[in-house]
Amino acid sequence: MERMNSPEILPTLVIGAGVLGAAMAHTLTQSGHSVIVLEAEKRAGEGISSRNSGVIHAGIYYPPKSLKAEWCQRGNRLLYAFVQENAVPFSACGKLIVANQEAEYNQLLWLKDNALPIPLGFTEWRPHGLQARWALFSPSTGIVDPIALVQRLLETSQAEVLYNQEVSHLRVGPLGVELEIEGTRYCAQRVVNCAGLNAPLLAQKPPHFLAKGSYFQVTASEFQADGPLVYPAIPKHSPSLGIHLTRNTAGQWLLGPDIEWVETENYGVDPARQTDFFRAAVRYLPWLKMEQLQPAYAGIRPKRFRDQWADFLPVFEGEHQQLVHFLGYESPGLTSALAAAEMLADHWR
Ligand SMILES: Cc1cc2nc3c(=O)[nH]c(=O)nc-3n(C[C@H](O)[C@H](O)[C@H](O)COP(=O)(O)OP(=O)(O)OC[C@H]3O[C@@H](n4cnc5c(N)ncnc54)[C@H](O)[C@@H]3O)c2cc1C
């Protein structure tokens, strides 16, 4: 707190201690920045970063050369290296993308083509009593414990992390980047806005569209404990990856997320959605029974558009690009965080 004396010009500030802010703290301190992380809540990782599938994506779906494709593929490699070196729970379990109809088969062909150079090939493997006429296997997909990841990124960084610090009034001023915390003004050399759902508010940009995704837990003896995740084939540029079968590092199997546009943040799971989840999953898990599903949790994706595909959007401000806002930082944001941070460290070098 001593370093937050208001007349002083502070070094690099990171707003938000989700996975993006934590990755920024880790990477920017490694490249020589002195970093303070400012988090509004009393703990790290309580926003989007703790309400997701926890999947280490391979980068199969995104348009080649998009930031999502590039950061996800690079982030996948950086993330596996980090979790192995830092004892973060993870599993390189792989994933199957399955199809039962001709139209879905064509979607698999498109994905295989789009994914190059990521390893992805047709397989006859059918674990979990899976029904699939065709299946693609992605060996570089895995799962990670997202909260443990955020904590380890912060612990292994040289950054100072301050909680209960809600930032407002962010702007570039004559001496640096100006901001306020509870009515006190501060000025910093550089600031990264990683405030998740609040990032556009701080950036004074149009708000994100909120795409809620709910999850149901499934309890069944058919699952192969260390087996792969299972995703349905989806059309090009679908707003979500379809209701898939995923597993957390504690060994619980989950179905989700669906997509529901909401006006305000709310994280309750409507039990009435169970029928839709069951219908989506029974197509590839034919043994599934409705009563095996239990409401679990929900998360909210910060989407830049409702009706079209959008890339991650880093927006720089100031003569020296000393303020950067990360907008639309939705999936595959968990996987991409270390690559996004590497980009910024290079940019500010
Ligand atoms: C349903 C769902 C499933 C997903 N699945 C995956 C997946 O399997 N794999 C994957 O790679 N990605 C996935 N994602 C995307 C990934 O979870 C997000 O991209 C990532 O967690 C975003 O991290 P963040 O740090 O930007 O945001 P957050 O985790 O929300 O962190 C933002 C932080 O900023 C703080 N904050 C907000 N306002 C202020 C303020 N004014 N001052 C100070 N602090 C503030 C918040 O308290 C919060 O801690 C999924 C997302 C969702 C919603």
mmCIF file of C-alpha atoms and ligand atoms in Angstrom:
data_model
loop_
_atom_site.group_PDB
_atom_site.id
_atom_site.type_symbol
_atom_site.label_atom_id
_atom_site.label_comp_id
_atom_site.label_asym_id
_atom_site.label_seq_id
_atom_site.Cartn_x
_atom_site.Cartn_y
_atom_site.Cartn_z
ATOM 1 C CA MET A 1 0.000 0.000 0.000
ATOM 2 C CA GLU A 2 2.934 2.346 0.687
ATOM 3 C CA ARG A 3 3.660 2.323 -3.022
ATOM 4 C CA MET A 4 0.202 3.736 -3.720
ATOM 5 C CA ASN A 5 1.033 7.226 -2.323
ATOM 6 C CA SER A 6 -0.852 9.490 -4.693
ATOM 7 C CA PRO A 7 1.798 12.133 -5.673
ATOM 8 C CA GLU A 8 4.223 9.446 -6.858
ATOM 9 C CA ILE A 9 4.122 8.230 -10.487
ATOM 10 C CA LEU A 10 3.516 4.529 -10.136
ATOM 11 C CA PRO A 11 5.167 1.961 -12.424
ATOM 12 C CA THR A 12 3.022 -0.564 -14.373
ATOM 13 C CA LEU A 13 -0.490 -1.213 -13.053
ATOM 14 C CA VAL A 14 -2.589 -4.233 -13.997
ATOM 15 C CA ILE A 15 -6.324 -3.834 -13.323
ATOM 16 C CA GLY A 16 -7.979 -7.168 -12.479
ATOM 17 C CA ALA A 17 -6.618 -10.387 -10.966
ATOM 18 C CA GLY A 18 -8.316 -12.868 -13.276
ATOM 19 C CA VAL A 19 -6.262 -15.144 -15.504
ATOM 20 C CA LEU A 20 -5.394 -12.320 -17.908
ATOM 21 C CA GLY A 21 -4.244 -9.940 -15.159
ATOM 22 C CA ALA A 22 -2.325 -12.765 -13.447
ATOM 23 C CA ALA A 23 -0.606 -13.727 -16.720
ATOM 24 C CA MET A 24 0.267 -10.050 -17.282
ATOM 25 C CA ALA A 25 1.753 -9.828 -13.764
ATOM 26 C CA HIS A 26 3.794 -12.993 -14.361
ATOM 27 C CA THR A 27 5.123 -12.079 -17.802
ATOM 28 C CA LEU A 28 5.635 -8.324 -17.369
ATOM 29 C CA THR A 29 7.630 -8.802 -14.134
ATOM 30 C CA GLN A 30 9.729 -11.440 -15.919
ATOM 31 C CA SER A 31 10.551 -8.904 -18.607
ATOM 32 C CA GLY A 32 11.695 -6.330 -16.058
ATOM 33 C CA HIS A 33 8.560 -4.287 -15.253
ATOM 34 C CA SER A 34 7.724 -3.360 -11.684
ATOM 35 C CA VAL A 35 4.030 -4.314 -11.449
ATOM 36 C CA ILE A 36 1.153 -3.644 -9.045
ATOM 37 C CA VAL A 37 -2.082 -5.606 -9.586
ATOM 38 C CA LEU A 38 -5.294 -3.877 -8.459
ATOM 39 C CA GLU A 39 -8.246 -6.186 -7.838
ATOM 40 C CA ALA A 40 -11.731 -4.976 -6.850
ATOM 41 C CA GLU A 41 -12.664 -8.170 -4.994
ATOM 42 C CA LYS A 42 -11.077 -9.640 -1.869
ATOM 43 C CA ARG A 43 -9.653 -12.647 -3.742
ATOM 44 C CA ALA A 44 -8.119 -13.365 -7.153
ATOM 45 C CA GLY A 45 -9.842 -15.276 -9.962
ATOM 46 C CA GLU A 46 -13.451 -14.830 -8.838
ATOM 47 C CA GLY A 47 -14.704 -13.414 -12.169
ATOM 48 C CA ILE A 48 -14.960 -15.180 -15.538
ATOM 49 C CA SER A 49 -11.760 -17.100 -14.761
ATOM 50 C CA SER A 50 -13.486 -19.336 -12.202
ATOM 51 C CA ARG A 51 -16.674 -19.880 -14.246
ATOM 52 C CA ASN A 52 -15.589 -21.678 -17.400
ATOM 53 C CA SER A 53 -14.819 -25.146 -18.795
ATOM 54 C CA GLY A 54 -11.171 -25.043 -17.713
ATOM 55 C CA VAL A 55 -10.171 -26.385 -21.111
ATOM 56 C CA ILE A 56 -6.692 -25.847 -22.540
ATOM 57 C CA HIS A 57 -7.809 -25.369 -26.133
ATOM 58 C CA ALA A 58 -5.709 -26.377 -29.125
ATOM 59 C CA GLY A 59 -6.917 -23.471 -31.323
ATOM 60 C CA ILE A 60 -8.848 -25.524 -33.867
ATOM 61 C CA TYR A 61 -11.871 -23.309 -34.506
ATOM 62 C CA TYR A 62 -10.586 -19.779 -35.074
ATOM 63 C CA PRO A 63 -9.846 -18.110 -38.422
ATOM 64 C CA PRO A 64 -6.152 -18.526 -39.316
ATOM 65 C CA LYS A 65 -4.115 -15.395 -38.497
ATOM 66 C CA SER A 66 -6.786 -14.109 -36.066
ATOM 67 C CA LEU A 67 -5.540 -13.194 -32.574
ATOM 68 C CA LYS A 68 -7.707 -16.007 -31.183
ATOM 69 C CA ALA A 69 -5.937 -18.558 -33.398
ATOM 70 C CA GLU A 70 -2.438 -17.195 -32.803
ATOM 71 C CA TRP A 71 -2.701 -16.554 -29.053
ATOM 72 C CA CYS A 72 -4.549 -19.811 -28.422
ATOM 73 C CA GLN A 73 -1.933 -21.947 -30.214
ATOM 74 C CA ARG A 74 0.978 -20.121 -28.584
ATOM 75 C CA GLY A 75 -0.855 -19.917 -25.232
ATOM 76 C CA ASN A 76 -1.482 -23.681 -25.315
ATOM 77 C CA ARG A 77 2.278 -24.345 -25.402
ATOM 78 C CA LEU A 78 3.106 -21.679 -22.785
ATOM 79 C CA LEU A 79 0.322 -22.926 -20.499
ATOM 80 C CA TYR A 80 1.383 -26.595 -20.602
ATOM 81 C CA ALA A 81 4.961 -25.517 -19.802
ATOM 82 C CA PHE A 82 3.794 -23.318 -16.903
ATOM 83 C CA VAL A 83 1.483 -25.897 -15.286
ATOM 84 C CA GLN A 84 4.127 -28.633 -15.532
ATOM 85 C CA GLU A 85 6.800 -26.454 -13.944
ATOM 86 C CA ASN A 86 4.563 -24.998 -11.238
ATOM 87 C CA ALA A 87 2.518 -27.949 -9.954
ATOM 88 C CA VAL A 88 -0.851 -26.638 -11.195
ATOM 89 C CA PRO A 89 -3.380 -29.515 -11.521
ATOM 90 C CA PHE A 90 -3.924 -30.353 -15.209
ATOM 91 C CA SER A 91 -4.485 -33.268 -17.571
ATOM 92 C CA ALA A 92 -3.470 -33.552 -21.221
ATOM 93 C CA CYS A 93 -6.535 -35.736 -21.818
ATOM 94 C CA GLY A 94 -7.247 -34.735 -25.442
ATOM 95 C CA LYS A 95 -10.674 -34.281 -26.983
ATOM 96 C CA LEU A 96 -12.927 -35.916 -29.527
ATOM 97 C CA ILE A 97 -15.151 -33.892 -31.857
ATOM 98 C CA VAL A 98 -17.991 -36.135 -32.965
ATOM 99 C CA ALA A 99 -20.483 -36.305 -35.839
ATOM 100 C CA ASN A 100 -23.434 -38.586 -36.556
ATOM 101 C CA GLN A 101 -24.934 -36.908 -39.652
ATOM 102 C CA GLU A 102 -23.524 -36.087 -43.098
ATOM 103 C CA ALA A 103 -23.830 -32.304 -42.522
ATOM 104 C CA GLU A 104 -21.857 -32.630 -39.287
ATOM 105 C CA TYR A 105 -19.251 -34.750 -41.065
ATOM 106 C CA ASN A 106 -18.701 -31.836 -43.471
ATOM 107 C CA GLN A 107 -18.165 -29.603 -40.441
ATOM 108 C CA LEU A 108 -15.440 -31.993 -39.245
ATOM 109 C CA LEU A 109 -13.777 -31.794 -42.667
ATOM 110 C CA TRP A 110 -13.861 -28.016 -42.488
ATOM 111 C CA LEU A 111 -12.378 -28.062 -38.961
ATOM 112 C CA LYS A 112 -9.594 -30.421 -39.976
ATOM 113 C CA ASP A 113 -8.708 -28.087 -42.802
ATOM 114 C CA ASN A 114 -8.985 -24.961 -40.634
ATOM 115 C CA ALA A 115 -6.891 -26.436 -37.811
ATOM 116 C CA LEU A 116 -3.668 -26.843 -39.809
ATOM 117 C CA PRO A 117 -0.921 -27.044 -38.453
ATOM 118 C CA ILE A 118 -2.554 -28.259 -35.188
ATOM 119 C CA PRO A 119 -2.595 -32.065 -34.892
ATOM 120 C CA LEU A 120 -6.157 -33.300 -35.505
ATOM 121 C CA GLY A 121 -7.051 -36.622 -37.124
ATOM 122 C CA PHE A 122 -9.924 -39.055 -37.620
ATOM 123 C CA THR A 123 -10.010 -41.890 -35.085
ATOM 124 C CA GLU A 124 -11.972 -45.082 -34.396
ATOM 125 C CA TRP A 125 -11.573 -44.582 -30.620
ATOM 126 C CA ARG A 126 -14.979 -44.526 -28.823
ATOM 127 C CA PRO A 127 -14.525 -44.221 -25.025
ATOM 128 C CA HIS A 128 -17.377 -43.379 -22.585
ATOM 129 C CA GLY A 129 -19.867 -45.587 -24.528
ATOM 130 C CA LEU A 130 -19.779 -42.865 -27.157
ATOM 131 C CA GLN A 131 -21.964 -42.956 -30.246
ATOM 132 C CA ALA A 132 -20.231 -41.312 -33.196
ATOM 133 C CA ARG A 133 -20.109 -42.264 -36.878
ATOM 134 C CA TRP A 134 -17.069 -40.040 -37.252
ATOM 135 C CA ALA A 135 -14.714 -38.524 -34.683
ATOM 136 C CA LEU A 136 -11.697 -36.237 -34.832
ATOM 137 C CA PHE A 137 -9.115 -36.486 -32.048
ATOM 138 C CA SER A 138 -7.194 -33.439 -30.786
ATOM 139 C CA PRO A 139 -4.256 -34.650 -28.656
ATOM 140 C CA SER A 140 -3.141 -31.160 -27.559
ATOM 141 C CA THR A 141 -6.438 -30.270 -25.831
ATOM 142 C CA GLY A 142 -6.433 -30.650 -22.039
ATOM 143 C CA ILE A 143 -7.849 -29.350 -18.777
ATOM 144 C CA VAL A 144 -6.456 -27.177 -15.999
ATOM 145 C CA ASP A 145 -7.635 -25.996 -12.574
ATOM 146 C CA PRO A 146 -8.281 -22.306 -13.422
ATOM 147 C CA ILE A 147 -8.236 -20.964 -9.839
ATOM 148 C CA ALA A 148 -4.978 -22.762 -9.014
ATOM 149 C CA LEU A 149 -3.566 -21.388 -12.283
ATOM 150 C CA VAL A 150 -4.436 -17.772 -11.372
ATOM 151 C CA GLN A 151 -2.975 -18.211 -7.895
ATOM 152 C CA ARG A 152 0.285 -19.762 -9.133
ATOM 153 C CA LEU A 153 0.720 -17.100 -11.833
ATOM 154 C CA LEU A 154 0.437 -14.409 -9.148
ATOM 155 C CA GLU A 155 2.609 -16.261 -6.602
ATOM 156 C CA THR A 156 5.409 -16.865 -9.101
ATOM 157 C CA SER A 157 5.348 -13.261 -10.335
ATOM 158 C CA GLN A 158 7.289 -10.477 -8.620
ATOM 159 C CA ALA A 159 4.122 -8.330 -8.622
ATOM 160 C CA GLU A 160 2.481 -6.742 -5.608
ATOM 161 C CA VAL A 161 -1.223 -7.686 -5.522
ATOM 162 C CA LEU A 162 -3.662 -5.337 -3.776
ATOM 163 C CA TYR A 163 -7.255 -6.454 -3.106
ATOM 164 C CA ASN A 164 -10.450 -4.415 -2.495
ATOM 165 C CA GLN A 165 -9.175 -1.786 -4.959
ATOM 166 C CA GLU A 166 -11.933 -0.813 -7.382
ATOM 167 C CA VAL A 167 -10.474 1.334 -10.136
ATOM 168 C CA SER A 168 -12.452 4.070 -11.917
ATOM 169 C CA HIS A 169 -11.891 7.162 -14.091
ATOM 170 C CA LEU A 170 -9.129 5.636 -16.191
ATOM 171 C CA ARG A 171 -7.635 7.984 -18.807
ATOM 172 C CA VAL A 172 -4.350 9.119 -20.365
ATOM 173 C CA GLY A 173 -3.146 12.385 -18.779
ATOM 174 C CA PRO A 174 -0.149 14.697 -19.342
ATOM 175 C CA LEU A 175 2.131 12.837 -16.881
ATOM 176 C CA GLY A 176 0.972 9.265 -17.425
ATOM 177 C CA VAL A 177 -2.170 7.162 -17.067
ATOM 178 C CA GLU A 178 -4.568 8.590 -14.473
ATOM 179 C CA LEU A 179 -7.057 6.597 -12.416
ATOM 180 C CA GLU A 180 -9.051 6.766 -9.196
ATOM 181 C CA ILE A 181 -9.553 4.352 -6.317
ATOM 182 C CA GLU A 182 -12.237 5.357 -3.810
ATOM 183 C CA GLY A 183 -11.920 9.043 -4.683
ATOM 184 C CA THR A 184 -8.088 9.165 -4.509
ATOM 185 C CA ARG A 185 -6.291 9.945 -7.762
ATOM 186 C CA TYR A 186 -3.180 8.099 -8.937
ATOM 187 C CA CYS A 187 -0.931 8.316 -11.956
ATOM 188 C CA ALA A 188 1.054 5.444 -13.497
ATOM 189 C CA GLN A 189 3.569 5.037 -16.309
ATOM 190 C CA ARG A 190 1.605 2.204 -17.912
ATOM 191 C CA VAL A 191 -1.736 0.503 -17.269
ATOM 192 C CA VAL A 192 -3.292 -2.731 -18.547
ATOM 193 C CA ASN A 193 -7.068 -2.964 -18.251
ATOM 194 C CA CYS A 194 -7.866 -6.666 -17.623
ATOM 195 C CA ALA A 195 -11.181 -6.019 -15.858
ATOM 196 C CA GLY A 196 -13.117 -8.733 -17.706
ATOM 197 C CA LEU A 197 -16.811 -7.872 -17.927
ATOM 198 C CA ASN A 198 -16.022 -4.338 -16.649
ATOM 199 C CA ALA A 199 -13.207 -3.647 -19.133
ATOM 200 C CA PRO A 200 -15.401 -1.627 -21.578
ATOM 201 C CA LEU A 201 -16.794 0.528 -18.739
ATOM 202 C CA LEU A 202 -13.256 1.473 -17.677
ATOM 203 C CA ALA A 203 -12.280 2.024 -21.320
ATOM 204 C CA GLN A 204 -15.412 4.136 -21.942
ATOM 205 C CA LYS A 205 -16.367 1.870 -24.819
ATOM 206 C CA PRO A 206 -19.762 0.266 -25.581
ATOM 207 C CA PRO A 207 -20.516 -2.505 -23.052
ATOM 208 C CA HIS A 208 -20.022 -6.177 -23.841
ATOM 209 C CA PHE A 209 -23.022 -8.319 -24.746
ATOM 210 C CA LEU A 210 -23.408 -10.884 -21.964
ATOM 211 C CA ALA A 211 -23.656 -14.496 -23.154
ATOM 212 C CA LYS A 212 -24.393 -16.683 -20.151
ATOM 213 C CA GLY A 213 -23.370 -20.335 -20.265
ATOM 214 C CA SER A 214 -24.748 -22.863 -17.752
ATOM 215 C CA TYR A 215 -23.304 -26.253 -16.758
ATOM 216 C CA PHE A 216 -24.880 -29.469 -15.477
ATOM 217 C CA GLN A 217 -22.885 -32.101 -13.627
ATOM 218 C CA VAL A 218 -23.302 -35.713 -14.853
ATOM 219 C CA THR A 219 -22.714 -38.712 -12.613
ATOM 220 C CA ALA A 220 -22.291 -41.996 -14.504
ATOM 221 C CA SER A 221 -20.179 -45.146 -14.359
ATOM 222 C CA GLU A 222 -19.695 -45.131 -18.168
ATOM 223 C CA PHE A 223 -17.030 -42.416 -18.043
ATOM 224 C CA GLN A 224 -13.420 -43.469 -18.465
ATOM 225 C CA ALA A 225 -11.734 -41.528 -15.644
ATOM 226 C CA ASP A 226 -8.770 -40.223 -17.655
ATOM 227 C CA GLY A 227 -10.641 -40.250 -20.989
ATOM 228 C CA PRO A 228 -10.989 -37.388 -23.462
ATOM 229 C CA LEU A 229 -13.458 -34.516 -23.502
ATOM 230 C CA VAL A 230 -16.225 -34.799 -26.127
ATOM 231 C CA TYR A 231 -17.464 -31.936 -28.309
ATOM 232 C CA PRO A 232 -20.184 -31.958 -30.983
ATOM 233 C CA ALA A 233 -19.406 -30.795 -34.534
ATOM 234 C CA ILE A 234 -20.537 -27.166 -34.949
ATOM 235 C CA PRO A 235 -21.118 -24.807 -37.891
ATOM 236 C CA LYS A 236 -18.370 -22.355 -38.883
ATOM 237 C CA HIS A 237 -18.321 -19.254 -36.605
ATOM 238 C CA SER A 238 -20.901 -20.672 -34.179
ATOM 239 C CA PRO A 239 -21.168 -18.283 -31.150
ATOM 240 C CA SER A 240 -20.260 -21.192 -28.830
ATOM 241 C CA LEU A 241 -18.531 -24.574 -29.131
ATOM 242 C CA GLY A 242 -21.773 -26.495 -28.481
ATOM 243 C CA ILE A 243 -22.834 -28.344 -25.313
ATOM 244 C CA HIS A 244 -19.816 -30.536 -24.682
ATOM 245 C CA LEU A 245 -18.725 -33.124 -22.159
ATOM 246 C CA THR A 246 -15.892 -31.845 -20.044
ATOM 247 C CA ARG A 247 -14.210 -32.811 -16.810
ATOM 248 C CA ASN A 248 -12.623 -30.707 -14.090
ATOM 249 C CA THR A 249 -9.317 -31.607 -12.472
ATOM 250 C CA ALA A 250 -11.240 -32.888 -9.407
ATOM 251 C CA GLY A 251 -12.695 -35.629 -11.644
ATOM 252 C CA GLN A 252 -16.289 -34.339 -11.985
ATOM 253 C CA TRP A 253 -17.891 -34.658 -15.425
ATOM 254 C CA LEU A 254 -19.893 -31.704 -16.704
ATOM 255 C CA LEU A 255 -22.098 -30.840 -19.663
ATOM 256 C CA GLY A 256 -22.058 -27.268 -20.933
ATOM 257 C CA PRO A 257 -22.046 -24.447 -21.545
ATOM 258 C CA ASP A 258 -25.171 -23.466 -23.483
ATOM 259 C CA ILE A 259 -25.714 -19.881 -24.599
ATOM 260 C CA GLU A 260 -28.303 -17.452 -23.225
ATOM 261 C CA TRP A 261 -28.160 -13.683 -23.811
ATOM 262 C CA VAL A 262 -28.693 -11.812 -20.522
ATOM 263 C CA GLU A 263 -28.927 -8.092 -19.641
ATOM 264 C CA THR A 264 -27.308 -8.283 -16.197
ATOM 265 C CA GLU A 265 -24.865 -10.591 -14.410
ATOM 266 C CA ASN A 266 -26.640 -13.513 -12.745
ATOM 267 C CA TYR A 267 -25.152 -16.922 -12.139
ATOM 268 C CA GLY A 268 -28.141 -19.090 -11.174
ATOM 269 C CA VAL A 269 -28.657 -22.272 -13.256
ATOM 270 C CA ASP A 270 -32.284 -22.704 -14.324
ATOM 271 C CA PRO A 271 -33.180 -26.399 -13.730
ATOM 272 C CA ALA A 272 -35.656 -26.109 -16.651
ATOM 273 C CA ARG A 273 -32.684 -26.078 -19.053
ATOM 274 C CA GLN A 274 -31.978 -29.714 -18.136
ATOM 275 C CA THR A 275 -34.114 -31.044 -21.015
ATOM 276 C CA ASP A 276 -32.134 -29.087 -23.630
ATOM 277 C CA PHE A 277 -28.840 -30.308 -22.159
ATOM 278 C CA PHE A 278 -30.095 -33.874 -22.110
ATOM 279 C CA ARG A 279 -31.261 -33.685 -25.763
ATOM 280 C CA ALA A 280 -27.933 -32.207 -26.890
ATOM 281 C CA ALA A 281 -25.812 -34.816 -25.085
ATOM 282 C CA VAL A 282 -27.890 -37.985 -25.623
ATOM 283 C CA ARG A 283 -27.086 -37.674 -29.341
ATOM 284 C CA TYR A 284 -23.526 -38.770 -28.582
ATOM 285 C CA LEU A 285 -24.013 -40.389 -25.120
ATOM 286 C CA PRO A 286 -26.926 -42.747 -25.954
ATOM 287 C CA TRP A 287 -26.964 -44.348 -22.460
ATOM 288 C CA LEU A 288 -27.558 -40.989 -20.737
ATOM 289 C CA LYS A 289 -30.626 -40.625 -18.457
ATOM 290 C CA MET A 290 -32.217 -37.288 -17.633
ATOM 291 C CA GLU A 291 -31.946 -37.875 -13.868
ATOM 292 C CA GLN A 292 -28.136 -38.164 -14.147
ATOM 293 C CA LEU A 293 -27.937 -34.375 -14.732
ATOM 294 C CA GLN A 294 -27.715 -31.894 -11.828
ATOM 295 C CA PRO A 295 -27.490 -28.045 -12.141
ATOM 296 C CA ALA A 296 -23.876 -27.009 -11.435
ATOM 297 C CA TYR A 297 -22.742 -23.417 -12.160
ATOM 298 C CA ALA A 298 -22.751 -20.704 -14.848
ATOM 299 C CA GLY A 299 -20.341 -18.192 -16.371
ATOM 300 C CA ILE A 300 -20.732 -15.140 -18.605
ATOM 301 C CA ARG A 301 -18.843 -14.564 -21.856
ATOM 302 C CA PRO A 302 -17.996 -10.919 -22.653
ATOM 303 C CA LYS A 303 -18.964 -10.745 -26.349
ATOM 304 C CA ARG A 304 -18.268 -7.769 -28.606
ATOM 305 C CA PHE A 305 -21.140 -8.668 -30.954
ATOM 306 C CA ARG A 306 -24.298 -10.736 -30.726
ATOM 307 C CA ASP A 307 -24.668 -11.609 -34.371
ATOM 308 C CA GLN A 308 -21.181 -11.965 -35.791
ATOM 309 C CA TRP A 309 -17.863 -13.564 -34.974
ATOM 310 C CA ALA A 310 -15.384 -11.288 -33.195
ATOM 311 C CA ASP A 311 -11.718 -11.518 -32.383
ATOM 312 C CA PHE A 312 -10.010 -10.472 -29.131
ATOM 313 C CA LEU A 313 -9.544 -6.692 -29.229
ATOM 314 C CA PRO A 314 -6.569 -5.075 -27.489
ATOM 315 C CA VAL A 315 -7.072 -1.276 -27.726
ATOM 316 C CA PHE A 316 -4.033 0.931 -27.131
ATOM 317 C CA GLU A 317 -4.254 4.576 -26.025
ATOM 318 C CA GLY A 318 -1.721 7.376 -25.592
ATOM 319 C CA GLU A 319 1.266 8.681 -27.518
ATOM 320 C CA HIS A 320 3.432 5.861 -26.142
ATOM 321 C CA GLN A 321 0.619 3.293 -26.170
ATOM 322 C CA GLN A 322 0.914 3.329 -22.394
ATOM 323 C CA LEU A 323 -2.707 2.315 -21.742
ATOM 324 C CA VAL A 324 -4.164 -0.905 -23.147
ATOM 325 C CA HIS A 325 -7.667 -2.317 -22.745
ATOM 326 C CA PHE A 326 -8.471 -5.977 -23.444
ATOM 327 C CA LEU A 327 -11.997 -6.114 -24.883
ATOM 328 C CA GLY A 328 -14.035 -9.147 -25.898
ATOM 329 C CA TYR A 329 -11.652 -11.350 -23.939
ATOM 330 C CA GLU A 330 -13.840 -14.456 -23.998
ATOM 331 C CA SER A 331 -13.003 -18.073 -24.893
ATOM 332 C CA PRO A 332 -10.250 -19.170 -25.546
ATOM 333 C CA GLY A 333 -9.048 -16.541 -23.053
ATOM 334 C CA LEU A 334 -7.902 -18.964 -20.360
ATOM 335 C CA THR A 335 -5.651 -20.734 -22.847
ATOM 336 C CA SER A 336 -4.462 -17.523 -24.526
ATOM 337 C CA ALA A 337 -3.567 -15.444 -21.451
ATOM 338 C CA LEU A 338 0.201 -16.107 -21.388
ATOM 339 C CA ALA A 339 0.446 -15.409 -25.131
ATOM 340 C CA ALA A 340 -1.503 -12.133 -24.780
ATOM 341 C CA ALA A 341 0.885 -11.138 -21.989
ATOM 342 C CA GLU A 342 3.906 -12.087 -24.100
ATOM 343 C CA MET A 343 2.565 -9.875 -26.915
ATOM 344 C CA LEU A 344 2.273 -6.910 -24.544
ATOM 345 C CA ALA A 345 5.721 -7.466 -22.998
ATOM 346 C CA ASP A 346 7.202 -7.458 -26.536
ATOM 347 C CA HIS A 347 5.184 -4.382 -27.516
ATOM 348 C CA TRP A 348 6.413 -2.422 -24.485
ATOM 349 C CA ARG A 349 10.013 -3.602 -24.772
HETATM 350 C C1 LIG B 1 -18.874 -20.245 -19.941
HETATM 351 C C2 LIG B 1 -17.434 -19.982 -20.300
HETATM 352 C C3 LIG B 1 -16.610 -21.032 -20.680
HETATM 353 C C4 LIG B 1 -15.275 -20.784 -21.038
HETATM 354 N N1 LIG B 1 -14.461 -21.839 -21.300
HETATM 355 C C5 LIG B 1 -13.154 -21.615 -21.593
HETATM 356 C C6 LIG B 1 -12.280 -22.698 -21.807
HETATM 357 O O1 LIG B 1 -12.641 -23.852 -21.624
HETATM 358 N N2 LIG B 1 -11.001 -22.432 -22.186
HETATM 359 C C7 LIG B 1 -10.557 -21.155 -22.384
HETATM 360 O O2 LIG B 1 -9.416 -20.991 -22.796
HETATM 361 N N3 LIG B 1 -11.359 -20.094 -22.122
HETATM 362 C C8 LIG B 1 -12.631 -20.289 -21.711
HETATM 363 N N4 LIG B 1 -13.444 -19.251 -21.418
HETATM 364 C C9 LIG B 1 -12.899 -17.887 -21.482
HETATM 365 C C10 LIG B 1 -12.080 -17.534 -20.241
HETATM 366 O O3 LIG B 1 -12.675 -18.042 -19.068
HETATM 367 C C11 LIG B 1 -11.972 -16.001 -20.156
HETATM 368 O O4 LIG B 1 -11.501 -15.497 -21.393
HETATM 369 C C12 LIG B 1 -11.001 -15.573 -19.067
HETATM 370 O O5 LIG B 1 -11.253 -16.236 -17.852
HETATM 371 C C13 LIG B 1 -11.137 -14.062 -18.860
HETATM 372 O O6 LIG B 1 -10.224 -13.692 -17.867
HETATM 373 P P1 LIG B 1 -10.083 -12.185 -17.427
HETATM 374 O O7 LIG B 1 -8.925 -12.118 -16.513
HETATM 375 O O8 LIG B 1 -10.124 -11.309 -18.635
HETATM 376 O O9 LIG B 1 -11.482 -11.851 -16.678
HETATM 377 P P2 LIG B 1 -11.909 -12.151 -15.170
HETATM 378 O O10 LIG B 1 -11.534 -13.502 -14.738
HETATM 379 O O11 LIG B 1 -13.355 -11.777 -15.073
HETATM 380 O O12 LIG B 1 -11.036 -11.136 -14.323
HETATM 381 C C14 LIG B 1 -11.324 -9.755 -14.278
HETATM 382 C C15 LIG B 1 -10.998 -9.267 -12.874
HETATM 383 O O13 LIG B 1 -11.114 -7.852 -12.852
HETATM 384 C C16 LIG B 1 -11.702 -7.466 -11.634
HETATM 385 N N5 LIG B 1 -12.293 -6.134 -11.828
HETATM 386 C C17 LIG B 1 -13.400 -5.825 -12.531
HETATM 387 N N6 LIG B 1 -13.618 -4.495 -12.510
HETATM 388 C C18 LIG B 1 -12.604 -3.964 -11.768
HETATM 389 C C19 LIG B 1 -12.261 -2.635 -11.377
HETATM 390 N N7 LIG B 1 -13.016 -1.571 -11.721
HETATM 391 N N8 LIG B 1 -11.153 -2.436 -10.617
HETATM 392 C C20 LIG B 1 -10.373 -3.496 -10.241
HETATM 393 N N9 LIG B 1 -10.657 -4.775 -10.581
HETATM 394 C C21 LIG B 1 -11.750 -5.005 -11.342
HETATM 395 C C22 LIG B 1 -12.720 -8.564 -11.363
HETATM 396 O O14 LIG B 1 -13.089 -8.618 -9.995
HETATM 397 C C23 LIG B 1 -11.987 -9.808 -11.836
HETATM 398 O O15 LIG B 1 -11.264 -10.434 -10.795
HETATM 399 C C24 LIG B 1 -14.773 -19.453 -21.040
HETATM 400 C C25 LIG B 1 -15.608 -18.396 -20.632
HETATM 401 C C26 LIG B 1 -16.911 -18.666 -20.234
HETATM 402 C C27 LIG B 1 -17.762 -17.542 -19.738
#
